[in-house]
Every structure is written in C-alpha cells, then in structure tokens.
Coordinates of C-alpha atoms in Angstrom, one line a residue:
Chain A
X9 CA 230.7 10.5 -120.0
X10 CA 234.3 10.2 -121.0
X11 CA 233.5 10.8 -124.7
X12 CA 233.5 14.3 -126.1
X13 CA 230.1 15.1 -127.6
X14 CA 231.6 14.7 -131.1
X15 CA 233.0 11.3 -130.3
X16 CA 229.6 10.3 -128.9
X17 CA 227.9 11.4 -132.0
X18 CA 230.3 9.4 -134.2
X19 CA 229.7 6.3 -132.1
X20 CA 226.0 6.9 -132.4
X21 CA 226.3 7.2 -136.2
X22 CA 228.3 4.0 -136.4
X23 CA 225.6 2.1 -134.4
X24 CA 223.0 3.5 -136.8
X25 CA 225.0 2.4 -139.8
X26 CA 225.5 -1.1 -138.5
X27 CA 221.8 -1.2 -137.7
X28 CA 221.0 -0.1 -141.3
X29 CA 223.2 -2.8 -142.7
X30 CA 221.5 -5.4 -140.6
X31 CA 218.1 -4.2 -141.7
X32 CA 219.2 -4.5 -145.3
X33 CA 220.5 -8.0 -144.7
X34 CA 217.1 -8.8 -143.1
X35 CA 215.3 -7.4 -146.1
X36 CA 217.3 -9.1 -148.8
X37 CA 218.7 -12.4 -147.5
X38 CA 215.3 -14.2 -147.3
X39 CA 214.6 -13.2 -150.9
X40 CA 218.0 -14.4 -152.0
X41 CA 217.5 -17.7 -150.3
X42 CA 214.2 -18.1 -152.0
X43 CA 215.7 -17.4 -155.4
X44 CA 218.6 -19.8 -154.8
X45 CA 216.1 -22.6 -154.1
X46 CA 214.6 -21.9 -157.5
X47 CA 217.8 -23.0 -159.3
X48 CA 218.6 -25.9 -156.9
X49 CA 218.0 -29.3 -158.4
X50 CA 216.1 -30.5 -155.3
X51 CA 212.5 -30.6 -154.4
X52 CA 210.8 -29.5 -152.1
X53 CA 212.5 -26.1 -152.3
X54 CA 215.5 -26.0 -150.1
X55 CA 218.9 -24.4 -149.7
X56 CA 220.1 -26.6 -146.9
X57 CA 220.4 -29.5 -149.4
X58 CA 222.3 -28.4 -152.5
X59 CA 222.1 -30.7 -155.5
X60 CA 223.5 -28.4 -158.1
X61 CA 222.3 -25.7 -160.5
X62 CA 219.3 -26.4 -162.8
X63 CA 216.8 -24.6 -164.9
X64 CA 214.3 -27.4 -164.9
X65 CA 211.8 -25.6 -162.7
X66 CA 211.6 -22.9 -165.3
X67 CA 210.7 -25.4 -168.0
X68 CA 208.2 -27.0 -165.6
X69 CA 206.7 -23.5 -165.2
X70 CA 206.6 -22.9 -168.9
X71 CA 204.5 -26.1 -169.4
X72 CA 202.1 -25.3 -166.6
X73 CA 198.7 -24.5 -168.2
X74 CA 197.0 -23.2 -165.1
X75 CA 199.8 -20.6 -164.6
X76 CA 199.3 -19.4 -168.2
X77 CA 195.5 -19.1 -167.8
X78 CA 196.1 -17.3 -164.6
X79 CA 198.4 -14.9 -166.3
X80 CA 195.8 -14.3 -169.0
X81 CA 193.2 -13.6 -166.4
X82 CA 195.5 -11.3 -164.5
X83 CA 196.3 -9.3 -167.6
X84 CA 192.6 -9.0 -168.5
X85 CA 191.6 -7.9 -165.0
X86 CA 194.5 -5.4 -164.8
X87 CA 193.6 -3.9 -168.2
X88 CA 189.9 -3.6 -167.2
X89 CA 190.9 -2.1 -163.8
X90 CA 193.1 0.5 -165.5
X91 CA 190.2 1.4 -167.9
X92 CA 187.8 1.8 -165.0
X93 CA 189.8 3.3 -162.3
X94 CA 191.4 6.1 -164.4
X95 CA 188.2 7.8 -165.4
X96 CA 186.6 7.1 -162.0
X97 CA 189.6 8.5 -160.2
X98 CA 189.8 11.5 -162.5
X99 CA 186.1 12.2 -162.2
X100 CA 186.4 12.0 -158.4
X101 CA 189.3 14.4 -158.3
X102 CA 187.6 16.9 -160.6
X103 CA 184.4 16.7 -158.6
X104 CA 186.2 17.3 -155.3
X105 CA 188.2 20.2 -156.8
X106 CA 185.0 22.2 -157.5
X107 CA 182.8 21.3 -154.6
X108 CA 182.3 23.3 -151.4
X109 CA 184.4 22.6 -148.4
X110 CA 181.8 20.6 -146.4
X111 CA 180.4 18.4 -149.1
X112 CA 183.9 17.8 -150.5
X113 CA 185.1 16.7 -147.0
X114 CA 182.4 14.0 -146.7
X115 CA 182.9 12.8 -150.3
X116 CA 186.6 12.7 -149.8
X117 CA 186.2 10.5 -146.7
X118 CA 184.1 8.1 -148.7
X119 CA 186.5 8.1 -151.6
X120 CA 189.6 7.3 -149.6
X121 CA 187.8 4.9 -147.2
X122 CA 188.7 1.8 -149.4
X123 CA 192.4 2.6 -148.8
X124 CA 191.8 2.2 -145.0
X125 CA 189.6 -0.9 -145.4
X126 CA 191.2 -4.4 -145.3
X127 CA 191.2 -5.7 -148.9
X128 CA 189.3 -8.8 -148.1
X129 CA 186.3 -6.8 -146.9
X130 CA 186.1 -4.9 -150.2
X131 CA 186.3 -8.3 -152.0
X132 CA 183.7 -10.0 -149.8
X133 CA 181.3 -7.0 -149.9
X134 CA 181.5 -6.8 -153.7
X135 CA 180.7 -10.5 -154.0
X136 CA 177.8 -10.2 -151.5
X137 CA 176.3 -7.4 -153.6
X138 CA 176.6 -9.1 -156.9
X139 CA 175.4 -12.5 -155.7
X140 CA 172.3 -10.7 -154.7
X141 CA 172.0 -9.6 -158.3
X142 CA 172.6 -13.1 -159.5
X143 CA 176.2 -12.7 -160.6
X144 CA 178.5 -15.2 -158.8
X145 CA 182.1 -14.5 -158.0
X146 CA 184.6 -14.4 -160.9
X147 CA 186.7 -12.2 -163.1
X148 CA 184.0 -9.5 -163.2
X149 CA 183.6 -9.2 -159.5
X150 CA 187.4 -9.2 -159.1
X151 CA 187.6 -6.3 -161.5
X152 CA 184.9 -4.3 -159.6
X153 CA 186.3 -5.0 -156.2
X154 CA 189.9 -4.0 -157.2
X155 CA 188.6 -0.9 -159.0
X156 CA 186.9 0.3 -155.8
X157 CA 190.2 0.9 -154.1
X158 CA 192.6 1.4 -157.0
X159 CA 190.4 4.3 -158.2
X160 CA 191.3 5.9 -154.8
X161 CA 195.0 5.8 -155.6
X162 CA 194.3 7.3 -159.0
X163 CA 192.1 10.0 -157.5
X164 CA 194.8 11.0 -155.0
X165 CA 197.4 11.2 -157.7
X166 CA 195.1 13.4 -159.9
X167 CA 194.3 15.6 -156.9
X168 CA 197.9 16.2 -156.2
X169 CA 198.5 17.2 -159.8
X170 CA 195.4 19.4 -160.0
X171 CA 196.5 21.3 -156.9
X172 CA 199.7 22.3 -158.8
X173 CA 197.8 23.5 -161.8
X174 CA 198.2 27.2 -162.8
X175 CA 194.5 28.2 -163.0
X176 CA 195.3 31.4 -164.8
X177 CA 195.9 29.4 -168.0
X178 CA 192.4 28.0 -167.9
X179 CA 190.9 31.4 -167.0
X180 CA 192.8 33.0 -169.9
X181 CA 191.3 30.3 -172.3
X182 CA 187.8 31.0 -171.0
X183 CA 188.3 34.8 -171.3
X184 CA 189.4 34.3 -174.9
X185 CA 186.0 32.7 -175.5
X186 CA 186.8 29.0 -175.3
X187 CA 183.9 26.8 -174.0
X188 CA 184.6 25.1 -170.7
X189 CA 184.8 21.7 -172.4
X190 CA 187.3 23.1 -174.9
X191 CA 189.4 24.7 -172.2
X192 CA 189.4 21.4 -170.3
X193 CA 190.4 19.4 -173.4
X194 CA 193.1 21.8 -174.5
X195 CA 194.6 22.8 -171.1
X196 CA 193.7 20.6 -168.2
X197 CA 193.9 17.2 -170.0
X198 CA 197.4 17.8 -171.4
X199 CA 198.5 19.1 -168.0
X200 CA 197.2 15.8 -166.5
X201 CA 198.8 13.5 -169.1
X202 CA 202.0 12.6 -167.1
X203 CA 199.8 11.7 -164.1
X204 CA 197.6 9.6 -166.3
X205 CA 200.5 7.6 -167.4
X206 CA 201.9 7.0 -163.9
X207 CA 198.4 6.4 -162.5
X208 CA 197.8 3.8 -165.3
X209 CA 201.1 2.1 -164.4
X210 CA 200.4 2.1 -160.6
X211 CA 196.8 0.8 -161.2
X212 CA 198.1 -2.0 -163.5
X213 CA 200.7 -3.1 -161.0
X214 CA 198.3 -2.9 -158.0
X215 CA 195.8 -5.0 -159.8
X216 CA 198.3 -7.5 -161.2
X217 CA 199.9 -8.0 -157.8
X218 CA 196.8 -8.0 -155.7
X219 CA 196.0 -11.1 -153.6
X220 CA 193.8 -10.2 -150.7
X221 CA 190.9 -8.5 -152.4
X222 CA 191.1 -10.9 -155.4
X223 CA 191.1 -14.2 -153.4
X224 CA 187.9 -13.1 -151.7
X225 CA 186.1 -11.9 -154.9
X226 CA 187.3 -14.2 -157.7
X227 CA 185.0 -17.2 -156.9
X228 CA 186.1 -20.3 -158.8
X229 CA 188.4 -18.4 -161.2
X230 CA 192.0 -17.7 -160.6
X231 CA 194.7 -15.2 -161.4
X232 CA 198.4 -15.8 -161.6
X233 CA 198.8 -14.5 -158.0
X234 CA 196.0 -16.5 -156.5
X235 CA 197.3 -19.6 -158.3
X236 CA 200.8 -18.9 -156.9
X237 CA 199.2 -18.6 -153.4
X238 CA 197.4 -21.9 -153.7
X239 CA 200.7 -23.7 -154.8
X240 CA 202.7 -22.0 -152.1
X241 CA 200.6 -23.3 -149.3
X242 CA 202.2 -26.7 -149.6
X243 CA 205.4 -25.5 -151.0
X244 CA 206.0 -28.7 -152.9
X245 CA 207.7 -27.6 -156.1
X246 CA 210.5 -25.1 -156.6
X247 CA 208.5 -23.9 -159.6
X248 CA 207.2 -21.3 -157.3
X249 CA 210.7 -20.2 -156.5
X250 CA 211.4 -20.0 -160.3
X251 CA 208.4 -17.6 -160.5
X252 CA 209.9 -15.7 -157.6
X253 CA 213.1 -15.2 -159.6
X254 CA 211.1 -13.8 -162.5
X255 CA 209.1 -11.5 -160.3
X256 CA 212.2 -10.2 -158.5
X257 CA 214.1 -9.7 -161.8
X258 CA 211.1 -7.7 -163.2
X259 CA 210.8 -5.6 -160.1
X260 CA 214.6 -4.8 -160.1
X261 CA 214.4 -3.8 -163.8
X262 CA 211.4 -1.6 -163.1
X263 CA 213.0 0.0 -160.1
X264 CA 216.2 0.8 -162.0
X265 CA 214.2 2.2 -165.0
X266 CA 212.1 4.3 -162.7
X267 CA 215.2 5.6 -160.9
X268 CA 216.9 6.4 -164.2
X269 CA 213.8 8.1 -165.6
X270 CA 213.3 10.2 -162.4
X271 CA 217.0 11.2 -162.4
X272 CA 216.6 12.4 -166.1
X273 CA 213.4 14.2 -165.2
X274 CA 215.2 16.0 -162.3
X275 CA 218.1 16.8 -164.6
X276 CA 215.7 18.2 -167.3
X277 CA 213.9 20.4 -164.7
X278 CA 217.2 21.8 -163.4
Chain B
X27 CA 176.8 21.9 -158.9
X28 CA 176.5 25.2 -160.8
X29 CA 180.2 25.7 -160.2
X30 CA 180.8 22.3 -161.8
X31 CA 178.8 23.2 -164.9
X32 CA 180.5 26.6 -165.1
X33 CA 183.9 25.0 -164.9
X34 CA 183.4 22.0 -167.2
X35 CA 180.2 22.6 -169.2
X36 CA 177.1 20.4 -169.3
X37 CA 178.3 17.2 -171.1
X38 CA 181.6 17.0 -169.2
X39 CA 179.8 17.6 -165.9
X40 CA 177.5 14.7 -166.7
X41 CA 180.4 12.4 -167.4
X42 CA 182.1 13.5 -164.1
X43 CA 179.0 12.8 -162.1
X44 CA 178.4 9.5 -163.9
X45 CA 181.9 8.1 -163.2
X46 CA 182.0 9.5 -159.6
X47 CA 178.6 8.0 -159.0
X48 CA 179.4 4.6 -160.3
X49 CA 182.5 4.5 -158.2
X50 CA 181.2 6.0 -154.9
X51 CA 177.7 4.5 -155.0
X52 CA 178.2 1.3 -157.1
X53 CA 181.6 0.2 -156.0
X54 CA 182.1 1.6 -152.5
X55 CA 178.8 2.3 -150.8
X56 CA 176.4 -0.3 -152.2
X57 CA 178.6 -3.4 -151.5
X58 CA 179.2 -2.2 -147.9
X59 CA 175.5 -1.4 -147.3
X60 CA 174.5 -4.9 -148.6
X61 CA 177.1 -6.5 -146.5
X62 CA 176.0 -4.6 -143.4
X63 CA 172.4 -5.5 -144.2
X64 CA 173.3 -9.2 -144.6
X65 CA 175.1 -9.3 -141.3
X66 CA 171.9 -8.1 -139.6
X67 CA 169.4 -10.8 -140.7
X68 CA 169.1 -14.5 -141.2
X69 CA 166.6 -17.0 -142.4
X70 CA 164.7 -18.4 -139.5
X71 CA 162.0 -21.0 -138.8
X72 CA 158.7 -19.1 -139.0
X73 CA 157.3 -17.9 -135.7
X74 CA 154.3 -20.2 -135.4
X75 CA 156.1 -23.3 -136.7
X76 CA 155.4 -25.4 -133.6
X77 CA 151.6 -24.8 -133.7
X78 CA 151.6 -25.4 -137.4
X79 CA 153.2 -28.8 -136.9
X80 CA 150.5 -29.8 -134.4
X81 CA 147.9 -28.7 -136.9
X82 CA 149.6 -30.8 -139.6
X83 CA 149.7 -33.8 -137.3
X84 CA 145.9 -33.4 -136.7
X85 CA 145.3 -33.3 -140.4
X86 CA 147.3 -36.5 -141.0
X87 CA 145.2 -38.2 -138.4
X88 CA 142.1 -37.1 -140.1
X89 CA 143.4 -38.5 -143.4
X90 CA 144.0 -41.9 -141.7
X91 CA 140.4 -41.9 -140.4
X92 CA 139.1 -41.0 -143.9
X93 CA 141.0 -43.9 -145.3
X94 CA 139.4 -46.2 -142.7
X95 CA 135.9 -44.8 -143.5
X96 CA 136.6 -45.3 -147.2
X97 CA 137.1 -49.0 -146.7
X98 CA 133.8 -49.4 -144.9
X99 CA 131.7 -47.6 -147.5
X100 CA 133.3 -49.2 -150.6
X101 CA 129.9 -50.2 -152.0
X102 CA 128.3 -46.6 -151.8
X103 CA 129.7 -44.5 -154.7
X104 CA 128.3 -41.1 -153.5
X105 CA 129.8 -41.5 -150.0
X106 CA 133.0 -42.6 -151.6
X107 CA 133.1 -39.6 -153.8
X108 CA 132.5 -37.3 -150.8
X109 CA 135.3 -38.9 -148.9
X110 CA 137.7 -38.6 -151.9
X111 CA 137.0 -34.9 -152.3
X112 CA 137.6 -34.3 -148.6
X113 CA 140.8 -36.3 -148.7
X114 CA 142.1 -34.2 -151.6
X115 CA 141.3 -30.9 -149.9
X116 CA 143.0 -32.1 -146.7
X117 CA 146.0 -33.1 -148.7
X118 CA 146.2 -29.7 -150.4
X119 CA 145.8 -28.1 -146.9
X120 CA 148.7 -30.2 -145.6
X121 CA 150.9 -29.2 -148.5
X122 CA 150.2 -25.5 -147.8
X123 CA 150.9 -25.8 -144.1
X124 CA 154.0 -27.8 -144.6
X125 CA 155.4 -25.2 -147.0
X126 CA 154.6 -22.5 -144.4
X127 CA 156.2 -24.6 -141.7
X128 CA 159.5 -25.2 -143.6
X129 CA 159.9 -22.0 -145.6
X130 CA 162.3 -19.9 -143.6
X131 CA 161.5 -16.2 -143.1
X132 CA 164.0 -13.4 -143.2
X133 CA 164.4 -12.1 -139.6
X134 CA 166.5 -9.2 -138.5
X135 CA 168.6 -10.1 -135.5
X136 CA 172.0 -9.6 -133.9
X137 CA 172.4 -13.4 -133.6
X138 CA 174.9 -13.5 -136.4
X139 CA 177.4 -11.6 -134.2
X140 CA 176.6 -13.8 -131.2
X141 CA 177.4 -16.9 -133.4
X142 CA 181.0 -16.1 -132.8
X143 CA 181.1 -18.1 -129.6
X144 CA 184.0 -18.3 -127.2
X145 CA 186.4 -20.1 -129.5
X146 CA 186.0 -17.7 -132.5
X147 CA 186.0 -14.7 -130.2
X148 CA 189.3 -15.8 -128.8
X149 CA 190.7 -16.0 -132.3
X150 CA 189.3 -12.5 -133.0
X151 CA 191.0 -11.1 -130.0
X152 CA 194.3 -12.9 -130.6
X153 CA 194.3 -11.6 -134.2
X154 CA 193.9 -8.1 -133.0
X155 CA 196.5 -8.3 -130.3
X156 CA 199.0 -10.0 -132.7
X157 CA 198.4 -7.3 -135.3
X158 CA 198.9 -4.6 -132.7
X159 CA 202.2 -6.3 -131.8
X160 CA 203.2 -6.4 -135.4
X161 CA 202.6 -2.6 -135.8
X162 CA 204.4 -1.8 -132.6
X163 CA 207.4 -3.9 -133.5
X164 CA 207.5 -2.5 -137.0
X165 CA 207.5 1.0 -135.6
X166 CA 210.3 0.3 -133.2
X167 CA 212.5 -1.4 -135.9
X168 CA 211.8 1.2 -138.6
X169 CA 212.1 4.4 -136.7
X170 CA 215.9 4.3 -136.5
X171 CA 216.2 3.3 -140.1
X172 CA 214.0 6.1 -141.4
X173 CA 215.8 8.5 -139.2
X174 CA 219.2 7.4 -140.2
X175 CA 218.4 7.5 -143.9
X176 CA 216.7 10.9 -143.6
X177 CA 219.8 12.3 -141.7
X178 CA 222.3 11.2 -144.4
X179 CA 224.4 14.1 -145.6
X180 CA 223.9 13.6 -149.3
X181 CA 220.4 13.4 -150.7
X182 CA 221.7 11.2 -153.4
X183 CA 222.7 8.3 -151.1
X184 CA 219.4 8.6 -149.3
X185 CA 217.5 8.4 -152.6
X186 CA 219.6 5.4 -153.6
X187 CA 218.9 3.6 -150.3
X188 CA 215.2 4.2 -150.6
X189 CA 215.2 2.9 -154.2
X190 CA 216.9 -0.2 -152.9
X191 CA 214.2 -0.6 -150.3
X192 CA 211.6 -0.2 -153.0
X193 CA 212.6 -3.5 -154.5
X194 CA 211.6 -5.7 -151.6
X195 CA 208.6 -3.4 -151.1
X196 CA 207.4 -3.9 -154.7
X197 CA 208.0 -7.6 -154.8
X198 CA 204.8 -9.5 -154.4
X199 CA 203.7 -10.0 -150.8
X200 CA 203.3 -13.7 -151.4
X201 CA 206.9 -14.2 -152.4
X202 CA 208.1 -12.4 -149.3
X203 CA 206.0 -14.7 -147.2
X204 CA 207.0 -17.8 -149.1
X205 CA 210.7 -17.1 -148.5
X206 CA 210.0 -17.4 -144.8
X207 CA 208.0 -20.6 -145.2
X208 CA 211.2 -22.2 -146.5
X209 CA 213.5 -20.6 -144.0
X210 CA 211.4 -21.6 -141.0
X211 CA 210.3 -25.0 -142.2
X212 CA 211.3 -28.2 -140.3
X213 CA 214.2 -28.8 -142.7
X214 CA 215.0 -25.1 -143.3
X215 CA 218.1 -23.2 -142.5
X216 CA 216.9 -21.7 -139.3
X217 CA 216.2 -25.1 -137.8
X218 CA 219.5 -26.4 -139.3
X219 CA 221.4 -23.6 -137.4
X220 CA 219.5 -24.4 -134.2
X221 CA 220.4 -28.1 -134.4
X222 CA 224.0 -27.3 -135.2
X223 CA 224.0 -25.3 -131.9
X224 CA 222.6 -28.4 -130.2
X225 CA 219.2 -26.8 -129.7
X226 CA 215.9 -28.6 -130.2
X227 CA 214.0 -27.9 -133.5
X228 CA 211.3 -25.3 -133.2
X229 CA 208.0 -26.0 -135.0
X230 CA 207.7 -22.4 -136.3
X231 CA 205.1 -23.2 -138.9
X232 CA 202.9 -25.3 -136.6
X233 CA 203.0 -23.0 -133.6
X234 CA 201.9 -19.7 -135.2
X235 CA 205.3 -18.1 -134.5
X236 CA 206.0 -18.4 -138.2
X237 CA 202.9 -16.3 -139.0
X238 CA 204.1 -13.6 -136.7
X239 CA 207.6 -13.5 -138.1
X240 CA 206.5 -13.6 -141.7
X241 CA 203.9 -10.9 -141.0
X242 CA 206.5 -8.5 -139.6
X243 CA 208.7 -9.1 -142.6
X244 CA 205.9 -8.8 -145.1
X245 CA 204.5 -5.5 -143.8
X246 CA 207.4 -3.8 -142.2
X247 CA 208.2 -1.7 -145.3
X248 CA 204.8 -0.1 -145.1
X249 CA 206.1 1.5 -141.9
X250 CA 209.5 2.6 -143.4
X251 CA 208.2 4.7 -146.3
X252 CA 205.7 6.9 -144.4
X253 CA 208.2 7.5 -141.7
X254 CA 210.9 8.4 -144.1
X255 CA 208.6 10.7 -146.0
X256 CA 208.0 12.9 -143.0
X257 CA 211.5 12.7 -141.5
X258 CA 212.9 13.8 -144.8
X259 CA 211.1 17.1 -144.5
X260 CA 212.5 17.7 -141.0
X261 CA 214.8 20.7 -141.0
X262 CA 218.2 19.4 -139.8
X263 CA 218.9 22.8 -138.2
X264 CA 216.2 22.0 -135.7
X265 CA 218.2 19.0 -134.5
X266 CA 221.4 21.0 -134.5
X267 CA 219.8 23.7 -132.5
X268 CA 218.5 21.2 -129.9
X269 CA 221.9 19.6 -129.7
X270 CA 223.7 23.0 -129.3
X271 CA 221.3 23.8 -126.5
X272 CA 222.5 20.7 -124.8
X273 CA 219.6 18.4 -125.2
X274 CA 220.4 14.7 -124.8
X275 CA 219.6 12.3 -127.7
X276 CA 216.4 11.0 -126.2
X277 CA 215.2 14.6 -125.6
X278 CA 215.9 15.5 -129.2
X279 CA 213.7 12.7 -130.4
X280 CA 211.0 13.2 -127.9
X281 CA 210.7 17.0 -128.3
X282 CA 211.7 17.5 -132.0
X283 CA 211.8 14.5 -134.2
X284 CA 208.8 12.5 -133.0
X285 CA 206.4 15.4 -132.9
X286 CA 207.4 16.2 -136.5
X287 CA 206.9 12.5 -137.5
X288 CA 203.4 12.2 -136.1
X289 CA 201.6 11.9 -139.5
X290 CA 204.2 9.3 -140.7
X291 CA 203.8 7.3 -137.5
X292 CA 200.0 7.4 -137.9
X293 CA 200.1 6.2 -141.5
X294 CA 202.7 3.6 -140.8
X295 CA 200.8 2.1 -137.9
X296 CA 197.4 2.2 -139.7
X297 CA 198.9 0.5 -142.8
X298 CA 200.7 -2.2 -140.9
X299 CA 197.8 -2.9 -138.5
X300 CA 195.2 -3.0 -141.3
X301 CA 197.4 -5.3 -143.5
X302 CA 198.1 -7.6 -140.5
X303 CA 194.6 -7.8 -139.1
X304 CA 193.2 -8.3 -142.6
X305 CA 195.9 -10.6 -143.9
X306 CA 194.8 -13.8 -145.4
X307 CA 197.9 -14.8 -147.3
X308 CA 200.3 -15.0 -144.3
X309 CA 198.4 -17.4 -142.2
X310 CA 197.3 -19.3 -145.3
X311 CA 200.8 -19.9 -146.6
X312 CA 202.7 -20.1 -143.3
X313 CA 200.6 -22.6 -141.3
X314 CA 199.3 -25.0 -143.9
X315 CA 196.3 -25.3 -141.6
X316 CA 198.4 -26.7 -138.7
X317 CA 198.3 -23.7 -136.4
X318 CA 195.2 -21.9 -134.9
X319 CA 193.6 -19.9 -137.7
X320 CA 193.7 -16.1 -138.2
X321 CA 190.4 -14.3 -138.0
X322 CA 190.4 -13.8 -141.8
X323 CA 190.5 -17.5 -142.4
X324 CA 187.3 -17.8 -140.3
X325 CA 185.7 -15.2 -142.5
X326 CA 186.8 -17.1 -145.6
X327 CA 185.4 -20.4 -144.2
X328 CA 182.0 -18.8 -143.3
X329 CA 181.7 -17.6 -146.9
X330 CA 183.1 -20.3 -149.1
X331 CA 183.1 -23.5 -147.0
X332 CA 180.3 -23.2 -144.5
X333 CA 178.4 -21.0 -146.9
X334 CA 176.7 -19.1 -144.2
X335 CA 177.0 -15.6 -145.7
X336 CA 175.0 -13.9 -143.0
X337 CA 177.4 -15.0 -140.3
X338 CA 180.4 -14.3 -142.6
X339 CA 179.1 -10.8 -143.2
X340 CA 178.8 -10.3 -139.4
X341 CA 182.4 -11.5 -139.0
X342 CA 183.7 -9.2 -141.8
X343 CA 181.8 -6.3 -140.3
X344 CA 183.4 -6.9 -136.9
X345 CA 186.8 -6.8 -138.5
X346 CA 185.9 -3.6 -140.3
X347 CA 184.7 -1.9 -137.1
X348 CA 188.0 -2.8 -135.4
X349 CA 189.9 -1.2 -138.2
X350 CA 187.8 1.9 -138.1
X351 CA 188.3 2.2 -134.3
X352 CA 192.0 1.8 -134.8
X353 CA 192.2 4.5 -137.5
X354 CA 190.1 6.8 -135.3
X355 CA 192.3 6.2 -132.3
X356 CA 195.5 6.8 -134.2
X357 CA 194.1 10.1 -135.6
X358 CA 193.0 11.2 -132.1
X359 CA 196.2 10.1 -130.4
X360 CA 198.6 11.6 -132.9
X361 CA 196.3 14.6 -133.7
X362 CA 196.4 14.1 -137.5
X363 CA 193.6 14.5 -140.0
X364 CA 192.5 12.2 -142.8
X365 CA 194.1 14.6 -145.3
X366 CA 197.5 13.9 -143.7
X367 CA 196.9 10.2 -143.8
X368 CA 195.8 9.8 -147.4
X369 CA 198.8 11.2 -149.2

C-alpha cells in the first residue's frame, strides 16, 4: 500500500467513473446502431454496409396497412385498459385502506401477485378461462389480461398517495355533517387527482408497450407491438428500424418532458 | 365491512366491492384456477373401451349372420320382417356402443406434467439456469453502477444520470432486442470485428449465445433502478464512519452497503429472473428458430400449434411454480417482506 488512503479513494472513484461511462456506452450504442440502420439505404438492416442516407423506410412504414391496424388496436386496447384498471386499482387501494390487518394482508398478496407472475402466464390463463366461456382470444382477452396486472400498478400508486393523506380533513368534513360519499367526493377524490393522471399515463404506456402478455392472449388479432415482433423475427426490412427511431424519439421527448415537469414541481414545492 | 360503509357510505362501498371483486376474482383468481384445473385433467379413452370394442365386433358378426339368413328366407315375408327389425336394433346398439367407445371422458391425472419427457425437461432446466445466470450477471454489473450514482456528491447529477437511464429502460423491449439481432448477425458489426482480427465468425444467433446476450441487455435495467432506489437512501455518513474506523472497501460493502441494499437486491433479482424465465420475445426474435427453444416457446407451441391446452397449462403452471419458489427463496434469503418488494 504505497497510496495514501485519499489517493486510493480517488483511484477507486476514477475506476467507478470509467465503469459508468462503459455502462452508458453499452446501454446506448446498440440503440444508436439500430437507429442508424433505419436511415441506411440498404436492406436487410445493416450498419456494416453503408449505402447512404434515406427516408424511404419511413414512407414504406407509412404505407403499411397492418401497422396502422395494429396501431388502432393498440390504442383501443390501451384506452380500455386505462378505463378498467383505474377504477379497479382505486377500489383495491380503498378497500385495503379500511380492512383489518390480516384480511388486508391476504388480499394485498393476491392483488400484487400479477406483478410477480410472468406476463405470458397471465395471458395464457385469461385465454384459457374465456375459451371455456366460448370467447376466443382477441382484443377483448388482451384487454382483460393486461388489466389484471396493470391494475396492480395503479393500486400501488393510489395506496402510496392515500398513505400521505391528512385524515383530519376528511374527519372535519364528517364532523361538519357531510355524508361519507360527499366527503369522499369533495376531499379524497381531489386529493387523488394527480395520482389518477400519472396512473392513467403509466397504464396507457404499459398497455401500449406490452408484448409478453399480449402475444399470449390476443389470438389471431394483432397490436402494433406484436406486429413489430413478428416482423423483427426475420429482420428483413429496415422499416422496423424506422419504427425504432420513432419510438426512441417519442421516449426521449417524454423523458425530457417528465424531467422538466418534475423539476418545476419540486421548484413549486420549495 | 362496517368500517367500509362508515367510511364511504353504502353506494360507494358497493362500487368499491364491485370493482375489487371483478379484478381479484374475475381477472386474477378465476383465470389461474381454470388454468390449474386444466393442467390436472385430460380427455382419455373411456375405461372399458377394449371390452366395448370386443362387444361391437360380436354385434357386427351377428349382423353378417342376419344378412346371410335374410337371403335364405327371401320368400317368407314375416321372417324377413323379423330379421329386418333385429338388424335395425343391432345397428342402433352398435351406434350407441361406438359412441361410448370413442367419446373421450374427462379424467383427472398428473400425466400432463409427465408429458414433458427428457427433452422438454432439459429445456425447462436450461431455461431456469440461464435465467439465474442472467440475474446474477445483472446484479454483478449493476451494483457498482447503482452505488456510484448514489454516491455522487450532487443530487442533481445523479437525477440527470438516472433520467438518462430511463430512456433505454422505457424504450420498448423488442427494440432493445432487435438492436442485438443486427449487431450479432452473421454480417453484423461484431462478426465484422472478429473477422478483422482474423478470428472465425461466431454463430451467435444460431447457438443460443445471442439469446443470453440480448436477455442481459434487455433486462439489466430492471436491476439498476431497484438497486439505485435503496442505495440512494443510504446515509453517506455511515460509509464515512466505517472508513474512518479503518474498514477496507470490501468490508464497507459487506457490512454496511449490502445489508442496506437487501430489498433492492431482492426486487432486482426477482424482476430480472421473472422476465428472463418468462421471456418469449428474446428467444423468438434472436434465434429465428435455429437454436434450441426457450421453455416459453414450448408453452406457446402447446397452446397455439399443437393445441394441447391441457399439457400447455401444465407447462405454464410448472413455470409459475418455479417463479413462486424463486420469489419465496429471495424473500427468505434476504429477509424482506412482500411489502418491501411491491413498491
């Protein structure tokens, strides 16, 4: 040990920083390569053969009917999942908040279990149930399968918010003669509104991006993401890379927006 | 129940119970119960099928004899009529018996699980082992990252770094996988580098190595965020104190950082393991059917290609049980509760 402890620490920090940089390269370079292949005038997608910049994969994408119908299905499913999982998640959170310790514990385990179950099993189980009832796999079963686990996300978000609620407000309303329903509508619901918005956004994105549960429950139908998966398998057209560029761009925009909004939120609270 | 009505009033309580009931019973419990039930029975040949078929053969013989008799009594109408009625009753009898012989009956059995056979069981085990390796590798790679970011002096830089990591995390899983399909393909950049170095080309996609590489990449961020979330709450003074007391680096981690990180490690491992073992997209996209299948692909085949839902349900249930055991083991090993996990 010739280093002083301080020098050793700085060397350690340097190693950590280099490692962090490598990790970032590992995270981003593959995505950048994928995006580059989307504007390369060469098919199948490649970056080792460079034939020049083109936007023709985007126009091919624009004319692809199955992608559009997939997008329509995705939006429809996501909308229905939001409409289902918000009330179900909220009901679950409210129920747990008022139940006794023991029964709440068991119910809680059941409600979060879909988050600890591989998505395909939720999908397959839903299709199995509904085929018994004469409904074959399709948009409806995909909606139900996705809602089973997306409601759990919503429930956890509502629970976290409810735990921070100042119950004295509600009690004051009740003391002043408000009915429980009125107190709920006037006090608890407005308090939960920000969570409702973020839960709706999360539920929408979770549904829209979902592959694993959907592919096992959608039957003969398709969503945008399952269609992308089917095309990817043989990786024939850079059209998929063009879609990748759009997805990445949307994600970056959302992340930046979210970052800015959160910063504003923190600033306002301070 | 009474506390619910007191808190929310009658109509609202009804709504709450209705929506919770639809979710918990209709969307979570019922599908699982039906799937478990389905894995435990199959349609079988009825028990007495062999005896029935002997009986049917006998009846056919009798029919042949009657036909013979009929030709000898062609000039006696009343005998003819008697033979005809007997023929038609025997024919009806045969139809009934044949239906009983061929109509399968629902039989409860564990045979669906035994259907797995050595080949499928080997894939099952390989899938589990590979997923364990993915989780372990993700933990080893991510721990220093999460620690380094959490230790940064300014909270602002840390938040910015995490926001940057949210981007690849939020990008669709399929795209993260697809990127590697191109990188590792026969004409991809990785093989181009290998050949430039004078090394032989590696069939990543055909050998299953590609599945493993893409899987680590696709699911590694599910380890980073839980780890970061717990390490962020670690009081830096604790590390300082340990350091001042002369603890070497590995001791600081073993005695201070890792014990604090237990819930994060548990969540990260559970998520990466569950996603890997239940992944359909990675093997589907990375192998193009050339490498040995992942267990999830077998489940898909049982359901949608072989259309043997009973065996498929048994396979899916086996996978679910493995996941439950893993969650239970992690909770035991790291002494965390479910409340710590679902956050």
